[in-house]
Tab-separated table of C-alpha atoms in Angstrom:
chain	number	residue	atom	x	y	z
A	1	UNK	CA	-9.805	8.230	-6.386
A	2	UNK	CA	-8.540	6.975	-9.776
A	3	UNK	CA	-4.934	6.519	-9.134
A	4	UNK	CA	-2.481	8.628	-11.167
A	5	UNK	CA	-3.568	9.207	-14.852
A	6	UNK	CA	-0.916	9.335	-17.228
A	7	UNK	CA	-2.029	11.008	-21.511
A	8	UNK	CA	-1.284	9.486	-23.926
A	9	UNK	CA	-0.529	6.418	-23.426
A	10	UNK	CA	1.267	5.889	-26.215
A	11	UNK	CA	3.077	8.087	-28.611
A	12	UNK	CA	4.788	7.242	-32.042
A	13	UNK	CA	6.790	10.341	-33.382
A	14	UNK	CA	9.175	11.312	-35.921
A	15	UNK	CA	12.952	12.056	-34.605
A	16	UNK	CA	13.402	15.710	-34.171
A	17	UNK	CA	9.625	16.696	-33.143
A	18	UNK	CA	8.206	17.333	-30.018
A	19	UNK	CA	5.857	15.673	-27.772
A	20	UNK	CA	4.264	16.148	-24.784
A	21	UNK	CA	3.210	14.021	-21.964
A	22	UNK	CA	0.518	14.693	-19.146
A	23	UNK	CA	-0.041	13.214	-15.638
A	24	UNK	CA	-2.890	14.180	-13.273
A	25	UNK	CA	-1.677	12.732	-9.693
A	26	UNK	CA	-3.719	11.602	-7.588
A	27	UNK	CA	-5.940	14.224	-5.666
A	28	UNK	CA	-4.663	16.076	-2.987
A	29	UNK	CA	-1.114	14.553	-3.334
A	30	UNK	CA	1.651	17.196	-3.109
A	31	UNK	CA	4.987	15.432	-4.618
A	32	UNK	CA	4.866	14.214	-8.007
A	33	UNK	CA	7.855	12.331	-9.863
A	34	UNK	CA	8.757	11.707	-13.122
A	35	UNK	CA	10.777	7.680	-14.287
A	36	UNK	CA	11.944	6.818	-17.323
A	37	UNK	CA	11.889	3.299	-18.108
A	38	UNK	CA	13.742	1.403	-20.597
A	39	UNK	CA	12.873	-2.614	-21.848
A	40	UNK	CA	15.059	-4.977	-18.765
A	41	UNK	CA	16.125	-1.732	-17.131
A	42	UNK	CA	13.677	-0.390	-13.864
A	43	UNK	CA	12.278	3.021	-13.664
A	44	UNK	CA	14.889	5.850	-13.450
A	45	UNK	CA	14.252	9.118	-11.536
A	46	UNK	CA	14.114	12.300	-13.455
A	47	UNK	CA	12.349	14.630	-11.292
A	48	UNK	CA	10.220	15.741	-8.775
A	49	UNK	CA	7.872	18.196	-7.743
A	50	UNK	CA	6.312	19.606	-4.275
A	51	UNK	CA	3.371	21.284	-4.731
A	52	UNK	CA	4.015	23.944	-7.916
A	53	UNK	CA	7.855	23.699	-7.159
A	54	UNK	CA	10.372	21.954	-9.262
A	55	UNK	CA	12.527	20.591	-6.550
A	56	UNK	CA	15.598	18.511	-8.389
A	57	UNK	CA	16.106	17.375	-11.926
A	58	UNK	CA	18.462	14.306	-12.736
A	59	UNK	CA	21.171	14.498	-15.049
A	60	UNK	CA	19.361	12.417	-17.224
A	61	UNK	CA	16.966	15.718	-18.046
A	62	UNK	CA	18.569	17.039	-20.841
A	63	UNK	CA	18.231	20.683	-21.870
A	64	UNK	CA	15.687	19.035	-24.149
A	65	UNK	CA	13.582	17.694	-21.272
A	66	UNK	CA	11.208	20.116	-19.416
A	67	UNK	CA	8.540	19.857	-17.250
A	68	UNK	CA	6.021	22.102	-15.341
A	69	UNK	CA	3.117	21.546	-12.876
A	70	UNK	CA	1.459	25.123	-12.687
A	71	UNK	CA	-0.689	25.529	-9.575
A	72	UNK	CA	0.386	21.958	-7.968
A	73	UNK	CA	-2.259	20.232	-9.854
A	74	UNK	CA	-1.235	18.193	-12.930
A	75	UNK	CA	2.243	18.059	-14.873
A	76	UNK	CA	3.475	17.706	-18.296
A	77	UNK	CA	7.007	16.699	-18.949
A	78	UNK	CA	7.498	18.113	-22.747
A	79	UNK	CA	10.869	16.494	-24.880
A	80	UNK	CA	12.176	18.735	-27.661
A	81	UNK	CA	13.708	17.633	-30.621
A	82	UNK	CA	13.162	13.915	-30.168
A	83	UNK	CA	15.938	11.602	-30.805
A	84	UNK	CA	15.508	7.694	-31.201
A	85	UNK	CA	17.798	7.718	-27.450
A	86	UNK	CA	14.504	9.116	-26.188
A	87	UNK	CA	12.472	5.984	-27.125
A	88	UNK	CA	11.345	4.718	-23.497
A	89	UNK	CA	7.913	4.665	-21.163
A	90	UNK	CA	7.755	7.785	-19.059
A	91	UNK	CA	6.208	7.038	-15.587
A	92	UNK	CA	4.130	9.668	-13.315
A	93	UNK	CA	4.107	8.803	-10.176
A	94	UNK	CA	2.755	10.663	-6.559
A	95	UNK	CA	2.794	10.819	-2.545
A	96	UNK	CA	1.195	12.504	0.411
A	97	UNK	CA	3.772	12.971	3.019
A	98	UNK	CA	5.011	15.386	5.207
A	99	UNK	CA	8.448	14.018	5.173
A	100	UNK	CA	10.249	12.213	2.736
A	101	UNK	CA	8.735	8.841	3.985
A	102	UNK	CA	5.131	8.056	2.215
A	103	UNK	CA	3.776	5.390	-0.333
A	104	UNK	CA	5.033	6.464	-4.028
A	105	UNK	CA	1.993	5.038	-6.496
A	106	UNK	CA	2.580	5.204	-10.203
A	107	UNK	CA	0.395	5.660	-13.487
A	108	UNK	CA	0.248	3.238	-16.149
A	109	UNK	CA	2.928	5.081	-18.468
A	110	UNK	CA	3.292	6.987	-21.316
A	111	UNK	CA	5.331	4.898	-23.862
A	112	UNK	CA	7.213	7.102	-26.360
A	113	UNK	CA	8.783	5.075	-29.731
A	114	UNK	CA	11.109	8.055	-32.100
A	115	UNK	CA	11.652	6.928	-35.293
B	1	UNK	CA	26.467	5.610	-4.398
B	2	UNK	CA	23.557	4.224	-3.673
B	3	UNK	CA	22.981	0.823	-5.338
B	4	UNK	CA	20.145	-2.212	-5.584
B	5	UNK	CA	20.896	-5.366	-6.671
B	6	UNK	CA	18.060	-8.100	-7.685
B	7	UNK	CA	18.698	-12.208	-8.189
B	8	UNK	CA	17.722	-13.576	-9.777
B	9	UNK	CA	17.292	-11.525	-13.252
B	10	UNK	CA	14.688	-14.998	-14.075
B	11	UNK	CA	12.574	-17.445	-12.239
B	12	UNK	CA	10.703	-20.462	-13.357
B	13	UNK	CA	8.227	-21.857	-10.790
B	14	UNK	CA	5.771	-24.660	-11.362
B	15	UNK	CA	2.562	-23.620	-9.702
B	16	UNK	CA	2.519	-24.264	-5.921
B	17	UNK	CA	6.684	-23.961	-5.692
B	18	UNK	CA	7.379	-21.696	-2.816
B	19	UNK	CA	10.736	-19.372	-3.565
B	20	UNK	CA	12.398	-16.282	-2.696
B	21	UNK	CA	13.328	-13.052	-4.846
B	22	UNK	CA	16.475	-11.310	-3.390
B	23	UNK	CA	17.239	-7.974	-3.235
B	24	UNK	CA	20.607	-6.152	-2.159
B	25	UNK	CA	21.299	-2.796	-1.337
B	26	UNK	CA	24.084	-0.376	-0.488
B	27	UNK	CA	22.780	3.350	0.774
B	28	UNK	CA	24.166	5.623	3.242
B	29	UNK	CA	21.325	5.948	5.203
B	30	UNK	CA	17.730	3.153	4.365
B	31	UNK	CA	14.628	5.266	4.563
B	32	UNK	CA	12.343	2.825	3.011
B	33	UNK	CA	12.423	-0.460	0.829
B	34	UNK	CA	9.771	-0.465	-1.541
B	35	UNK	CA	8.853	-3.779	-3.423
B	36	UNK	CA	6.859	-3.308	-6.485
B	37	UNK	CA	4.931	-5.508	-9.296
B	38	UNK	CA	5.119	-4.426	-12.423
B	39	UNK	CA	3.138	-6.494	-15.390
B	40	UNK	CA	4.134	-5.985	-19.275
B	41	UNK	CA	3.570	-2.712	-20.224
B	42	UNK	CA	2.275	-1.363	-17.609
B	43	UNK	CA	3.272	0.699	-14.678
B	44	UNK	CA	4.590	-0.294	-11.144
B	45	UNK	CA	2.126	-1.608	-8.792
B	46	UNK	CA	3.233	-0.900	-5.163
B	47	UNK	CA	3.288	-4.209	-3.123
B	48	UNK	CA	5.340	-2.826	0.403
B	49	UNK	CA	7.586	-0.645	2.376
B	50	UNK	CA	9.856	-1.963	5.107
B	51	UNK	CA	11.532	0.644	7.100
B	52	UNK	CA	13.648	-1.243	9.683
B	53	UNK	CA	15.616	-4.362	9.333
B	54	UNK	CA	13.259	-7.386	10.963
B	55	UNK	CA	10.475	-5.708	9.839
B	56	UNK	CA	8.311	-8.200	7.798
B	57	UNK	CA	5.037	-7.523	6.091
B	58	UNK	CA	2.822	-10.192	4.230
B	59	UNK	CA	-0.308	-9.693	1.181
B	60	UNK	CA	-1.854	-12.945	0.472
B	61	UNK	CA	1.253	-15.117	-0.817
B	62	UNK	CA	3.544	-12.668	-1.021
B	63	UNK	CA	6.005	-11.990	2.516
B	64	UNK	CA	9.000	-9.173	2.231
B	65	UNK	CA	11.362	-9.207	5.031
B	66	UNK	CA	14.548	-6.564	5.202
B	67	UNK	CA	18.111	-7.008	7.162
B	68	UNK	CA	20.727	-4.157	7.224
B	69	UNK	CA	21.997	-5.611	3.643
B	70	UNK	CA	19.545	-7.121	2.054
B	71	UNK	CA	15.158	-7.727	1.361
B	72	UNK	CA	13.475	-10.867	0.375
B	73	UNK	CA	10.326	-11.613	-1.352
B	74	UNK	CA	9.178	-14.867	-0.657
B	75	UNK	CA	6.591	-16.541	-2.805
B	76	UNK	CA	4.386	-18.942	-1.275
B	77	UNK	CA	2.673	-21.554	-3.440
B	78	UNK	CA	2.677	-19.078	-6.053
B	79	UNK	CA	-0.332	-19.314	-8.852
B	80	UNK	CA	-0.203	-18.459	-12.567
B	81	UNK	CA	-1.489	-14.565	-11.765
B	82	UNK	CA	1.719	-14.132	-9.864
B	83	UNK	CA	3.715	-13.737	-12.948
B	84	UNK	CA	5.035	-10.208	-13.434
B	85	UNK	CA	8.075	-8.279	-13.088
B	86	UNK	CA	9.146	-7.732	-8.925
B	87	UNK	CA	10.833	-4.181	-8.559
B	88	UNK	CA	12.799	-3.341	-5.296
B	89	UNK	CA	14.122	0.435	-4.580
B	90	UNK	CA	15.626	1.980	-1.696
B	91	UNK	CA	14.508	5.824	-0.832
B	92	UNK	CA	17.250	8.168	-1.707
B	93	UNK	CA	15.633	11.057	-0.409
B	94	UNK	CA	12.544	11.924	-2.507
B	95	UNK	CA	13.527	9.676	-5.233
B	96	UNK	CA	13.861	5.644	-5.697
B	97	UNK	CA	16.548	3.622	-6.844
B	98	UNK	CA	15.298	0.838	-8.193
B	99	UNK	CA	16.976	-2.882	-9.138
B	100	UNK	CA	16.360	-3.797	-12.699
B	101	UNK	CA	13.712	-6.677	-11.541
B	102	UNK	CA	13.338	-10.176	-11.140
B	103	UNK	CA	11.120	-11.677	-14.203
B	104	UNK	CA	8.760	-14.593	-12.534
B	105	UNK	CA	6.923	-16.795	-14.715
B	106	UNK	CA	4.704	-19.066	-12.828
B	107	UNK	CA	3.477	-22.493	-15.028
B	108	UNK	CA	0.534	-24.421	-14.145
């Protein structure tokens, strides 16, 4: 067990492309979450997964924000048209619980600088 | 709406000065209090949940304790390592709310 796994690390793009992030949760873990995280600011929620199943999205995903995790395995949160607002670290994070209660253990971040 | 609250935003400690990180909290209903460390550039690392206010739960120096308001982390005769960012969230459902950290910087 490796912990969550968060690709790549870090990303430098140009305003208006797209990127893609990637998170592999740890194994057998059914919920997985997406944070933002901004310098002085903690981790926001964005949203969050059971099994294949996006289950809620925070009004902080944007029509440009989207993110998948086909067969309940890993998830990729893609951003479209990248604007310098979206300069932040995007956290993974995952659980193993049957109800809502259950240790939430995060990757190491993707950080994401649009200039 | 749910809300956490973290004092102080800084903390100097000489090494070996016991203190206490404070965290607040307003939620309609506590499922867990998570604390967290969180070192530059990196992501959260989880420290404890509390559940129920008296609960208390210790790691080596570190001890978290909850009441119906409020969670403390209490540092005893912290070392140099112990510097990092301390993150508190309540459980809003599936998601965290977290506090925007208490900075500690522990000098030798």
């Amino acid at each position: 067990d490796t912990g969550v796994s968060q690709n790549p690390r870090h990303k430098i793009t140009k305003r208006g492309q797209n990127v893609t992030f990637r998170c592999d949760p740890i194994s057998e873990h059914n919920r997985l979450y997406w944070y933002r995280q901004t310098l002085g600011q903690g981790p926001e929620f964005l949203t969050y997964f059971q099994n294949e199943a996006q289950l809620e999205k925070s009004r902080l995903l944007s029509d440009r924000f989207s993110a998948e995790r086909p067969k309940g395995s890993f998830s990729t949160l893609e951003i479209q048209r990248t604007e310098q607002g979206d300069s932040a670290m995007y956290l993974c994070a995952s659980s193993l619980a049957r109800s809502f209660e259950g240790t939430i253990y995060f990757g190491e971040g993707s950080w994401l600088t649009v200039v | 709406e749910d809300q956490v609250t973290q004092s102080p935003e800084a903390l100097r400690l000489q090494e070996g000065e016991s203190s206490s990180l404070n965290c607040s909290y307003t939620v309609s209903g506590l499922r867990g209090l998570f604390w967290y460390r969180q070192d530059p550039g990196k992501g959260p690392e989880f420290l404890f949940t509390l559940y129920s206010a008296g609960e208390e739960k210790e790691k080596e120096r570190l001890k978290a304790t909850l009441t119906k308001k409020e969670s403390f982390l209490h540092i005893t005769a912290p070392k140099p390592e112990d510097s990092a960012t301390y993150l508190c969230a309540v459980q809003d459902g599936p998601k965290l709310i977290f506090g925007t950290g208490t900075r500690l910087q522990v000098f030798p």
